């Protein structure tokens, strides 16, 4: 499993779990809230209707001498309730069918007017119960508590005219409703889990399919870029070979010196795009010679001072020719600086030491080595040992000492292999084939 796939899978799984948990909790809360609200509303209506009916309100809240009713709701006549005899049993008969387990009724002053527990009759509320009672009196709203095993309701009691005359505290068995809530919640959670799993596998399938498409397109794009790069390099190689064919002194020179530079750069730890740019710069280092007249370029024998001045212009001419080609930008270091010297006496800019790009310093050593070991119209080629001795002699003046030292570690057999391959079938050989053969 690749890192992107693993990361996406973990992220998607986390999202599914968190979203499913939130959805399940929200569903449970909503269902529970709605059932309790509906249960509380029904219980409130039943209790309020029964308790505030004229006959029961008289028995609970008013004495025989009460003429103000709602204006004087604080007089209690226990004998009147007791005289009824059947009031408690009537309460049970009415409320038991609604699973009401306990009832306490308080008047407007917080005095208990009725309770299933006879010992609480006529008692006044104190402490937390008193605070709860006053809170309900102030708000006139029903309160609900489901934290205990039973559902407890505090129901404000009002007359038909809207006058608040007391509070009923009701404890109700809601185990059946709780079981229903749990059942509904589990069903919702199961449906949610199934939906989340389907979502997970659906998104996973889409991701995998998209990944395969992207990988295929990436592979195709990579192949296309490779073909483009090969086309670029083959075009550059063809141009380099054409330049060599025009110059009597340099038949196969560009290809050989490019191979030498590639070997030396790898020996010095150059790789990646930097190595690729050195490769291209080496192929094109003398492209500016296109603008040099044949009388000078093909002259047999040494050039005079004026001819050398013209010949040196090939550097800036080559830079101007390639400057507008974006992908060759880094390769221009070799084209621009391959005639610079370590001691600063080179051209065209007179750069010194490490001011000269490493790629150009590498190329300068390889260029000189190939010039010494190749035949010229005015002299025969010299041996590998003679070329190495000359490079060692001019290390620190013409050449970078570190580059010369690295070049000397390349086996002479490897360098000879490059030369042998370059001489097969004229110039018809490919660097792409040559380099693996000598690396």
Short mmCIF file of C-alpha atoms in Angstrom, two decimals:
data_model
loop_
_atom_site.label_atom_id
_atom_site.label_comp_id
_atom_site.label_asym_id
_atom_site.label_seq_id
_atom_site.Cartn_x
_atom_site.Cartn_y
_atom_site.Cartn_z
CA UNK A 1 0.00 0.00 0.00
CA UNK A 2 1.54 3.30 -1.08
CA UNK A 3 1.76 6.25 1.29
CA UNK A 4 -0.84 8.39 -0.60
CA UNK A 5 -3.28 5.45 -0.62
CA UNK A 6 -2.67 4.74 3.07
CA UNK A 7 -3.09 8.40 4.00
CA UNK A 8 -6.29 8.72 1.99
CA UNK A 9 -7.71 5.49 3.45
CA UNK A 10 -6.96 6.60 7.02
CA UNK A 11 -8.40 10.04 6.40
CA UNK A 12 -11.54 8.62 4.80
CA UNK A 13 -11.99 6.02 7.57
CA UNK A 14 -11.58 8.72 10.23
CA UNK A 15 -14.11 10.91 8.48
CA UNK A 16 -16.59 8.03 8.21
CA UNK A 17 -16.20 7.08 11.89
CA UNK A 18 -16.45 10.64 13.17
CA UNK A 19 -19.33 11.54 10.88
CA UNK A 20 -21.17 8.32 11.78
CA UNK A 21 -20.66 8.91 15.51
CA UNK A 22 -21.86 12.51 15.27
CA UNK A 23 -24.86 11.50 13.18
CA UNK A 24 -25.77 8.66 15.59
CA UNK A 25 -25.44 10.90 18.65
CA UNK A 26 -27.47 13.64 16.97
CA UNK A 27 -30.15 11.14 15.99
CA UNK A 28 -30.30 9.73 19.54
CA UNK A 29 -30.51 13.21 21.04
CA UNK A 30 -33.21 14.32 18.61
CA UNK A 31 -35.35 11.21 19.05
CA UNK A 32 -34.92 11.29 22.84
CA UNK A 33 -35.72 14.98 23.00
CA UNK A 34 -38.80 14.67 20.82
CA UNK A 35 -40.19 11.65 22.69
CA UNK A 36 -39.62 13.26 26.07
CA UNK A 37 -41.15 16.52 24.88
CA UNK A 38 -44.19 14.76 23.51
CA UNK A 39 -44.47 12.56 26.62
CA UNK A 40 -44.13 15.60 28.88
CA UNK A 41 -46.73 17.55 26.92
CA UNK A 42 -49.23 14.71 27.13
CA UNK A 43 -48.61 14.21 30.87
CA UNK A 44 -48.86 17.96 31.51
CA UNK A 45 -52.21 18.17 29.74
CA UNK A 46 -53.62 15.21 31.64
CA UNK A 47 -52.41 16.36 35.07
CA UNK A 48 -53.29 20.02 34.58
CA UNK A 49 -56.74 19.21 33.24
CA UNK A 50 -57.49 16.88 36.13
CA UNK A 51 -56.05 18.99 38.95
CA UNK A 52 -57.44 22.35 37.78
CA UNK A 53 -60.91 21.05 37.10
CA UNK A 54 -63.41 23.06 39.23
CA UNK A 55 -64.23 20.25 41.63
CA UNK A 56 -60.64 19.15 42.23
CA UNK A 57 -59.31 22.72 42.41
CA UNK A 58 -61.91 23.42 45.12
CA UNK A 59 -60.86 20.37 47.07
CA UNK A 60 -57.13 21.10 46.72
CA UNK A 61 -56.75 24.86 46.91
CA UNK A 62 -59.89 26.47 48.46
CA UNK A 63 -61.73 26.32 51.83
CA UNK A 64 -65.46 26.54 52.37
CA UNK A 65 -65.12 30.21 53.30
CA UNK A 66 -62.99 31.04 50.23
CA UNK A 67 -64.77 33.52 48.00
CA UNK A 68 -61.78 34.86 46.04
CA UNK A 69 -60.53 31.52 44.67
CA UNK A 70 -57.54 32.64 42.59
CA UNK A 71 -57.09 35.77 44.69
CA UNK A 72 -56.75 33.74 47.89
CA UNK A 73 -55.25 30.35 47.03
CA UNK A 74 -53.40 29.79 50.29
CA UNK A 75 -56.10 28.33 52.51
CA UNK A 76 -56.03 24.58 52.89
CA UNK A 77 -58.85 22.44 54.36
CA UNK A 78 -57.48 19.00 55.11
CA UNK A 79 -60.81 17.88 56.50
CA UNK A 80 -62.42 18.72 53.18
CA UNK A 81 -60.00 16.53 51.26
CA UNK A 82 -60.22 13.79 53.81
CA UNK A 83 -63.98 14.03 53.79
CA UNK A 84 -63.97 13.19 50.14
CA UNK A 85 -62.54 9.80 51.05
CA UNK A 86 -62.01 8.73 47.47
CA UNK A 87 -59.76 11.54 46.22
CA UNK A 88 -56.51 9.58 46.56
CA UNK A 89 -57.97 6.53 44.86
CA UNK A 90 -59.37 8.77 42.12
CA UNK A 91 -55.84 10.12 41.55
CA UNK A 92 -54.45 6.63 41.20
CA UNK A 93 -57.24 5.54 38.92
CA UNK A 94 -56.68 8.53 36.67
CA UNK A 95 -52.86 8.61 36.56
CA UNK A 96 -51.83 4.95 36.77
CA UNK A 97 -52.87 4.37 33.16
CA UNK A 98 -50.28 7.01 32.17
CA UNK A 99 -47.52 5.21 34.12
CA UNK A 100 -47.41 8.02 36.71
CA UNK A 101 -45.74 6.67 39.84
CA UNK A 102 -45.89 9.63 42.21
CA UNK A 103 -47.67 12.97 42.42
CA UNK A 104 -47.18 15.98 44.67
CA UNK A 105 -49.27 19.10 44.35
CA UNK A 106 -48.11 22.41 45.87
CA UNK A 107 -50.04 25.63 46.20
CA UNK A 108 -48.69 29.02 45.26
CA UNK A 109 -46.78 29.32 48.54
CA UNK A 110 -44.93 26.04 48.20
CA UNK A 111 -47.09 24.09 50.66
CA UNK A 112 -47.80 20.48 49.74
CA UNK A 113 -51.57 20.11 49.25
CA UNK A 114 -51.50 16.54 48.04
CA UNK A 115 -49.03 13.66 47.89
CA UNK A 116 -49.16 9.91 47.42
CA UNK A 117 -47.06 9.88 50.62
CA UNK A 118 -49.47 10.91 53.39
CA UNK A 119 -46.59 12.04 55.63
CA UNK A 120 -45.80 14.91 53.27
CA UNK A 121 -49.25 16.54 53.45
CA UNK A 122 -49.29 20.10 54.73
CA UNK A 123 -45.44 20.33 54.62
CA UNK A 124 -43.70 23.39 53.15
CA UNK A 125 -40.94 22.93 50.56
CA UNK A 126 -37.40 23.78 51.68
CA UNK A 127 -33.86 23.84 50.29
CA UNK A 128 -33.32 22.76 46.70
CA UNK A 129 -36.98 21.81 46.28
CA UNK A 130 -37.96 25.33 47.27
CA UNK A 131 -35.50 26.84 44.73
CA UNK A 132 -36.86 24.56 42.02
CA UNK A 133 -40.43 25.52 42.92
CA UNK A 134 -39.71 29.26 42.83
CA UNK A 135 -37.96 28.87 39.49
CA UNK A 136 -41.09 27.29 38.01
CA UNK A 137 -43.36 29.93 39.57
CA UNK A 138 -41.21 32.70 38.05
CA UNK A 139 -40.98 31.19 34.57
CA UNK A 140 -44.42 29.60 34.34
CA UNK A 141 -42.78 26.87 32.21
CA UNK A 142 -42.74 23.10 32.71
CA UNK A 143 -39.38 21.61 33.67
CA UNK A 144 -38.19 18.10 32.84
CA UNK A 145 -35.55 15.92 34.45
CA UNK A 146 -34.59 12.61 32.82
CA UNK A 147 -31.35 12.04 34.71
CA UNK A 148 -32.97 9.75 37.20
CA UNK A 149 -34.42 6.35 36.36
CA UNK A 150 -37.86 7.95 36.15
CA UNK A 151 -38.99 10.95 34.16
CA UNK A 152 -39.74 13.79 36.54
CA UNK A 153 -41.92 16.76 35.51
CA UNK A 154 -42.71 20.02 37.28
CA UNK A 155 -45.98 21.28 35.86
CA UNK A 156 -47.27 24.81 36.55
CA UNK A 157 -51.01 24.81 37.34
CA UNK A 158 -53.23 27.69 36.23
CA UNK A 159 -56.93 28.48 36.36
CA UNK A 160 -58.98 28.94 33.22
CA UNK A 161 -58.36 32.67 33.54
CA UNK A 162 -54.58 32.10 33.49
CA UNK A 163 -53.89 32.71 37.19
CA UNK A 164 -51.05 30.49 38.52
CA UNK A 165 -52.35 28.59 41.55
CA UNK A 166 -49.68 25.95 42.14
CA UNK A 167 -47.26 23.35 40.84
CA UNK A 168 -47.65 19.61 40.30
CA UNK A 169 -44.54 17.42 40.65
CA UNK A 170 -44.99 14.17 38.71
CA UNK A 171 -42.71 11.12 38.59
CA UNK A 172 -43.38 8.91 35.63
CA UNK A 173 -42.14 5.49 34.57
CA UNK A 174 -40.60 6.03 31.13
CA UNK A 175 -38.75 2.72 30.77
CA UNK A 176 -40.93 1.79 27.80
CA UNK A 177 -40.13 5.08 26.11
CA UNK A 178 -36.43 4.66 26.88
CA UNK A 179 -36.48 1.20 25.34
CA UNK A 180 -38.17 2.66 22.30
CA UNK A 181 -35.55 5.42 22.08
CA UNK A 182 -32.75 2.88 22.34
CA UNK A 183 -34.38 0.69 19.69
CA UNK A 184 -34.87 3.61 17.31
CA UNK A 185 -31.34 4.87 17.98
CA UNK A 186 -29.80 1.45 17.35
CA UNK A 187 -31.76 1.19 14.12
CA UNK A 188 -30.55 4.62 13.05
CA UNK A 189 -26.98 3.73 14.05
CA UNK A 190 -27.18 0.48 12.04
CA UNK A 191 -28.53 2.32 8.99
CA UNK A 192 -25.88 5.01 9.47
CA UNK A 193 -23.12 2.41 9.78
CA UNK A 194 -24.30 0.66 6.60
CA UNK A 195 -24.50 4.01 4.83
CA UNK A 196 -21.04 5.00 6.04
CA UNK A 197 -19.58 1.68 4.90
CA UNK A 198 -21.19 2.10 1.49
CA UNK A 199 -19.86 5.65 1.35
CA UNK A 200 -16.39 4.48 2.39
CA UNK A 201 -16.18 1.71 -0.20
CA UNK A 202 -17.75 3.95 -2.85
CA UNK A 203 -15.23 6.74 -2.27
CA UNK A 204 -12.43 4.19 -2.00
CA UNK A 205 -13.44 2.73 -5.35
CA UNK A 206 -13.56 6.19 -6.92
CA UNK A 207 -10.15 7.02 -5.42
CA UNK A 208 -8.57 3.78 -6.66
CA UNK A 209 -10.04 4.18 -10.12
CA UNK A 210 -8.95 7.81 -10.27
CA UNK A 211 -5.50 6.85 -8.97
CA UNK A 212 -5.12 4.24 -11.70
CA UNK A 213 -6.18 6.78 -14.32
CA UNK A 214 -3.76 9.35 -12.90
CA UNK A 215 -0.94 6.80 -12.73
CA UNK A 216 -1.61 5.74 -16.31
CA UNK A 217 -1.70 9.34 -17.47
CA UNK A 218 1.43 10.07 -15.43
CA UNK A 219 3.17 7.10 -17.05
CA UNK A 220 2.03 8.20 -20.50
CA UNK A 221 3.16 11.75 -19.78
CA UNK A 222 6.51 10.44 -18.53
CA UNK A 223 6.91 8.36 -21.69
CA UNK A 224 6.00 11.36 -23.80
CA UNK A 225 8.49 13.58 -21.96
CA UNK A 226 11.15 10.89 -22.39
CA UNK A 227 10.42 10.82 -26.10
CA UNK A 228 10.59 14.61 -26.23
CA UNK A 229 13.91 14.58 -24.37
CA UNK A 230 15.26 11.87 -26.65
CA UNK A 231 14.13 13.89 -29.63
CA UNK A 232 15.85 16.99 -28.21
CA UNK A 233 19.06 15.09 -27.56
CA UNK A 234 19.00 13.34 -30.93
CA UNK A 235 18.48 16.72 -32.60
CA UNK A 236 21.33 18.21 -30.61
CA UNK A 237 23.53 15.26 -31.48
CA UNK A 238 22.67 15.61 -35.17
CA UNK A 239 23.50 19.32 -35.01
CA UNK A 240 26.77 18.54 -33.22
CA UNK A 241 27.70 15.96 -35.85
CA UNK A 242 26.93 18.45 -38.60
CA UNK A 243 29.22 21.00 -36.95
CA UNK A 244 31.98 18.43 -36.66
CA UNK A 245 31.59 17.55 -40.35
CA UNK A 246 32.10 21.21 -41.25
CA UNK A 247 35.28 21.48 -39.22
CA UNK A 248 38.21 19.47 -40.55
CA UNK A 249 39.85 19.50 -37.14
CA UNK A 250 37.00 18.14 -35.10
CA UNK A 251 35.55 15.02 -36.74
CA UNK A 252 33.68 13.21 -33.90
CA UNK A 253 35.15 15.65 -31.39
CA UNK A 254 31.85 16.85 -29.84
CA UNK A 255 30.56 13.33 -29.25
CA UNK A 256 33.83 12.13 -27.71
CA UNK A 257 34.29 15.13 -25.47
CA UNK A 258 30.66 14.85 -24.36
CA UNK A 259 31.25 11.23 -23.37
CA UNK A 260 34.46 12.19 -21.51
CA UNK A 261 32.64 15.02 -19.69
CA UNK A 262 29.79 12.69 -18.75
CA UNK A 263 32.25 10.16 -17.27
CA UNK A 264 34.22 12.83 -15.41
CA UNK A 265 31.12 14.54 -14.03
CA UNK A 266 29.83 11.25 -12.64
CA UNK A 267 33.28 10.63 -11.14
CA UNK A 268 32.91 13.98 -9.30
CA UNK A 269 29.41 13.21 -8.03
CA UNK A 270 27.44 15.31 -10.51
CA UNK A 271 24.05 13.78 -11.29
CA UNK A 272 20.43 14.52 -12.14
CA UNK A 273 19.53 17.65 -14.07
CA UNK A 274 23.01 19.13 -13.63
CA UNK A 275 24.53 16.12 -15.42
CA UNK A 276 21.87 16.35 -18.13
CA UNK A 277 22.64 20.03 -18.73
CA UNK A 278 26.38 19.31 -18.90
CA UNK A 279 25.64 16.63 -21.50
CA UNK A 280 23.70 19.07 -23.69
CA UNK A 281 26.12 21.95 -23.19
CA UNK A 282 29.01 19.71 -24.21
CA UNK A 283 27.22 18.71 -27.41
CA UNK A 284 26.58 22.34 -28.30
CA UNK A 285 29.78 23.97 -27.02
CA UNK A 286 30.95 24.98 -30.51
CA UNK A 287 27.54 25.76 -32.04
CA UNK A 288 28.69 29.36 -32.56
CA UNK A 289 31.17 28.16 -35.18
CA UNK A 290 28.24 28.11 -37.59
CA UNK A 291 28.92 31.83 -38.00
CA UNK A 292 32.66 31.49 -38.54
CA UNK A 293 33.75 31.78 -42.22
CA UNK A 294 34.97 28.56 -43.83
CA UNK A 295 38.26 30.24 -44.76
CA UNK A 296 39.07 30.49 -41.07
CA UNK A 297 37.27 27.42 -39.75
CA UNK A 298 38.73 25.05 -42.36
CA UNK A 299 42.15 26.68 -42.64
CA UNK A 300 45.02 24.25 -42.56
CA UNK A 301 47.68 25.51 -40.24
CA UNK A 302 47.81 28.09 -37.44
CA UNK A 303 45.54 31.15 -37.45
CA UNK A 304 46.93 34.67 -37.43
CA UNK A 305 45.94 37.24 -34.80
CA UNK A 306 42.98 38.64 -36.75
CA UNK A 307 41.69 35.16 -37.53
CA UNK A 308 41.94 34.20 -33.85
CA UNK A 309 39.95 37.29 -32.93
CA UNK A 310 37.22 36.19 -35.32
CA UNK A 311 37.39 32.59 -34.10
CA UNK A 312 36.90 33.68 -30.49
CA UNK A 313 33.58 35.29 -31.39
CA UNK A 314 32.05 31.82 -31.72
CA UNK A 315 31.49 31.73 -27.93
CA UNK A 316 29.21 34.79 -27.74
CA UNK A 317 27.66 33.85 -31.06
CA UNK A 318 26.72 30.42 -29.69
CA UNK A 319 25.23 31.94 -26.52
CA UNK A 320 23.10 34.34 -28.59
CA UNK A 321 21.89 31.47 -30.78
CA UNK A 322 20.73 29.35 -27.80
CA UNK A 323 19.64 32.03 -25.31
CA UNK A 324 15.98 31.97 -26.40
CA UNK A 325 15.64 28.19 -25.90
CA UNK A 326 14.35 27.85 -22.33
CA UNK A 327 15.17 24.19 -21.72
CA UNK A 328 18.82 24.83 -22.69
CA UNK A 329 19.24 27.71 -20.23
CA UNK A 330 21.45 25.84 -17.69
CA UNK A 331 23.46 24.26 -20.52
CA UNK A 332 24.71 27.68 -21.60
CA UNK A 333 27.33 27.61 -18.81
CA UNK A 334 29.42 25.23 -20.92
CA UNK A 335 28.84 27.18 -24.15
CA UNK A 336 29.71 30.52 -22.51
CA UNK A 337 32.64 29.49 -20.30
CA UNK A 338 34.41 26.53 -21.91
CA UNK A 339 37.33 28.74 -22.96
CA UNK A 340 37.77 30.40 -19.54
CA UNK A 341 40.97 29.56 -17.61
CA UNK A 342 41.53 28.87 -13.91
CA UNK A 343 44.09 31.73 -13.77
CA UNK A 344 41.67 34.24 -15.33
CA UNK A 345 43.47 34.55 -18.70
CA UNK A 346 40.72 32.91 -20.71
CA UNK A 347 37.90 34.44 -22.76
CA UNK A 348 35.33 35.91 -23.26
CA UNK A 349 34.84 37.21 -19.68
CA UNK A 350 38.18 36.43 -18.03
CA UNK A 351 36.59 34.50 -15.14
CA UNK A 352 38.94 33.13 -12.50
CA UNK A 353 38.92 30.04 -10.27
CA UNK A 354 35.54 28.99 -8.92
CA UNK A 355 33.88 31.90 -10.72
CA UNK A 356 33.90 29.48 -13.64
CA UNK A 357 30.92 27.06 -13.42
CA UNK A 358 31.90 23.50 -12.53
CA UNK A 359 30.39 22.14 -15.75
CA UNK A 360 32.64 24.44 -17.81
CA UNK A 361 35.73 23.48 -15.75
CA UNK A 362 34.96 19.80 -16.35
CA UNK A 363 34.44 20.35 -20.04
CA UNK A 364 37.67 22.35 -20.45
CA UNK A 365 39.77 19.42 -19.21
CA UNK A 366 37.95 16.92 -21.44
CA UNK A 367 38.15 19.26 -24.46
CA UNK A 368 41.91 19.63 -24.07
CA UNK A 369 42.42 15.90 -23.57
CA UNK A 370 40.55 15.13 -26.78
CA UNK A 371 42.46 17.82 -28.69
CA UNK A 372 45.82 16.35 -27.59
CA UNK A 373 44.86 12.73 -28.39
CA UNK A 374 43.26 13.50 -31.78
CA UNK A 375 44.92 13.95 -35.17
CA UNK A 376 45.04 17.48 -36.54
CA UNK A 377 46.07 18.58 -40.07
CA UNK A 378 49.20 20.22 -38.71
CA UNK A 379 50.22 17.50 -36.21
CA UNK A 380 49.64 13.86 -35.28
CA UNK A 381 47.76 12.73 -32.16
CA UNK A 382 49.68 12.20 -28.94
CA UNK A 383 49.42 9.41 -26.39
CA UNK A 384 47.20 9.21 -23.34
CA UNK A 385 50.24 9.54 -21.08
CA UNK A 386 51.38 12.71 -22.88
CA UNK A 387 47.89 14.23 -22.53
CA UNK A 388 47.75 13.39 -18.80
CA UNK A 389 51.20 14.91 -18.29
CA UNK A 390 50.12 18.12 -20.01
CA UNK A 391 46.92 18.33 -17.96
CA UNK A 392 48.94 17.84 -14.79
CA UNK A 393 51.40 20.53 -15.91
CA UNK A 394 48.67 23.14 -16.43
CA UNK A 395 46.55 22.21 -13.37
CA UNK A 396 46.28 25.38 -11.27
CA UNK A 397 46.90 27.70 -14.21
CA UNK A 398 44.72 26.70 -17.14
CA UNK A 399 42.67 24.01 -15.42
CA UNK A 400 40.97 23.46 -12.07
CA UNK A 401 43.30 21.19 -10.01
CA UNK A 402 40.43 19.17 -8.51
CA UNK A 403 38.96 18.46 -11.93
CA UNK A 404 42.33 17.35 -13.31
CA UNK A 405 42.83 15.07 -10.28
CA UNK A 406 39.40 13.50 -10.83
CA UNK A 407 40.07 13.02 -14.55
CA UNK A 408 43.27 11.13 -13.78
CA UNK A 409 41.27 8.53 -11.80
CA UNK A 410 39.36 7.47 -14.91
CA UNK A 411 41.02 4.33 -16.32
CA UNK A 412 42.81 4.87 -19.62
CA UNK A 413 41.02 1.78 -20.95
CA UNK A 414 37.70 3.52 -20.45
CA UNK A 415 38.86 6.61 -22.34
CA UNK A 416 40.24 4.40 -25.12
CA UNK A 417 36.89 2.60 -25.29
CA UNK A 418 35.20 5.93 -26.01
CA UNK A 419 37.68 6.67 -28.78
CA UNK A 420 37.33 3.20 -30.31
CA UNK A 421 33.52 3.40 -30.36
CA UNK A 422 33.62 6.90 -31.88
CA UNK A 423 35.68 5.56 -34.79
CA UNK A 424 33.27 2.77 -35.69
CA UNK A 425 31.36 3.39 -38.92
CA UNK A 426 32.53 6.94 -39.12
CA UNK A 427 30.45 9.16 -36.90
CA UNK A 428 27.31 7.03 -36.92
CA UNK A 429 27.13 6.12 -33.26
CA UNK A 430 24.81 7.21 -30.46
CA UNK A 431 25.79 8.57 -27.07
CA UNK A 432 22.78 6.75 -25.62
CA UNK A 433 24.45 3.49 -26.71
CA UNK A 434 28.01 4.58 -26.04
CA UNK A 435 27.67 5.75 -22.44
CA UNK A 436 26.33 2.50 -20.92
CA UNK A 437 29.17 0.72 -22.73
CA UNK A 438 31.88 2.77 -21.04
CA UNK A 439 30.33 3.57 -17.64
#
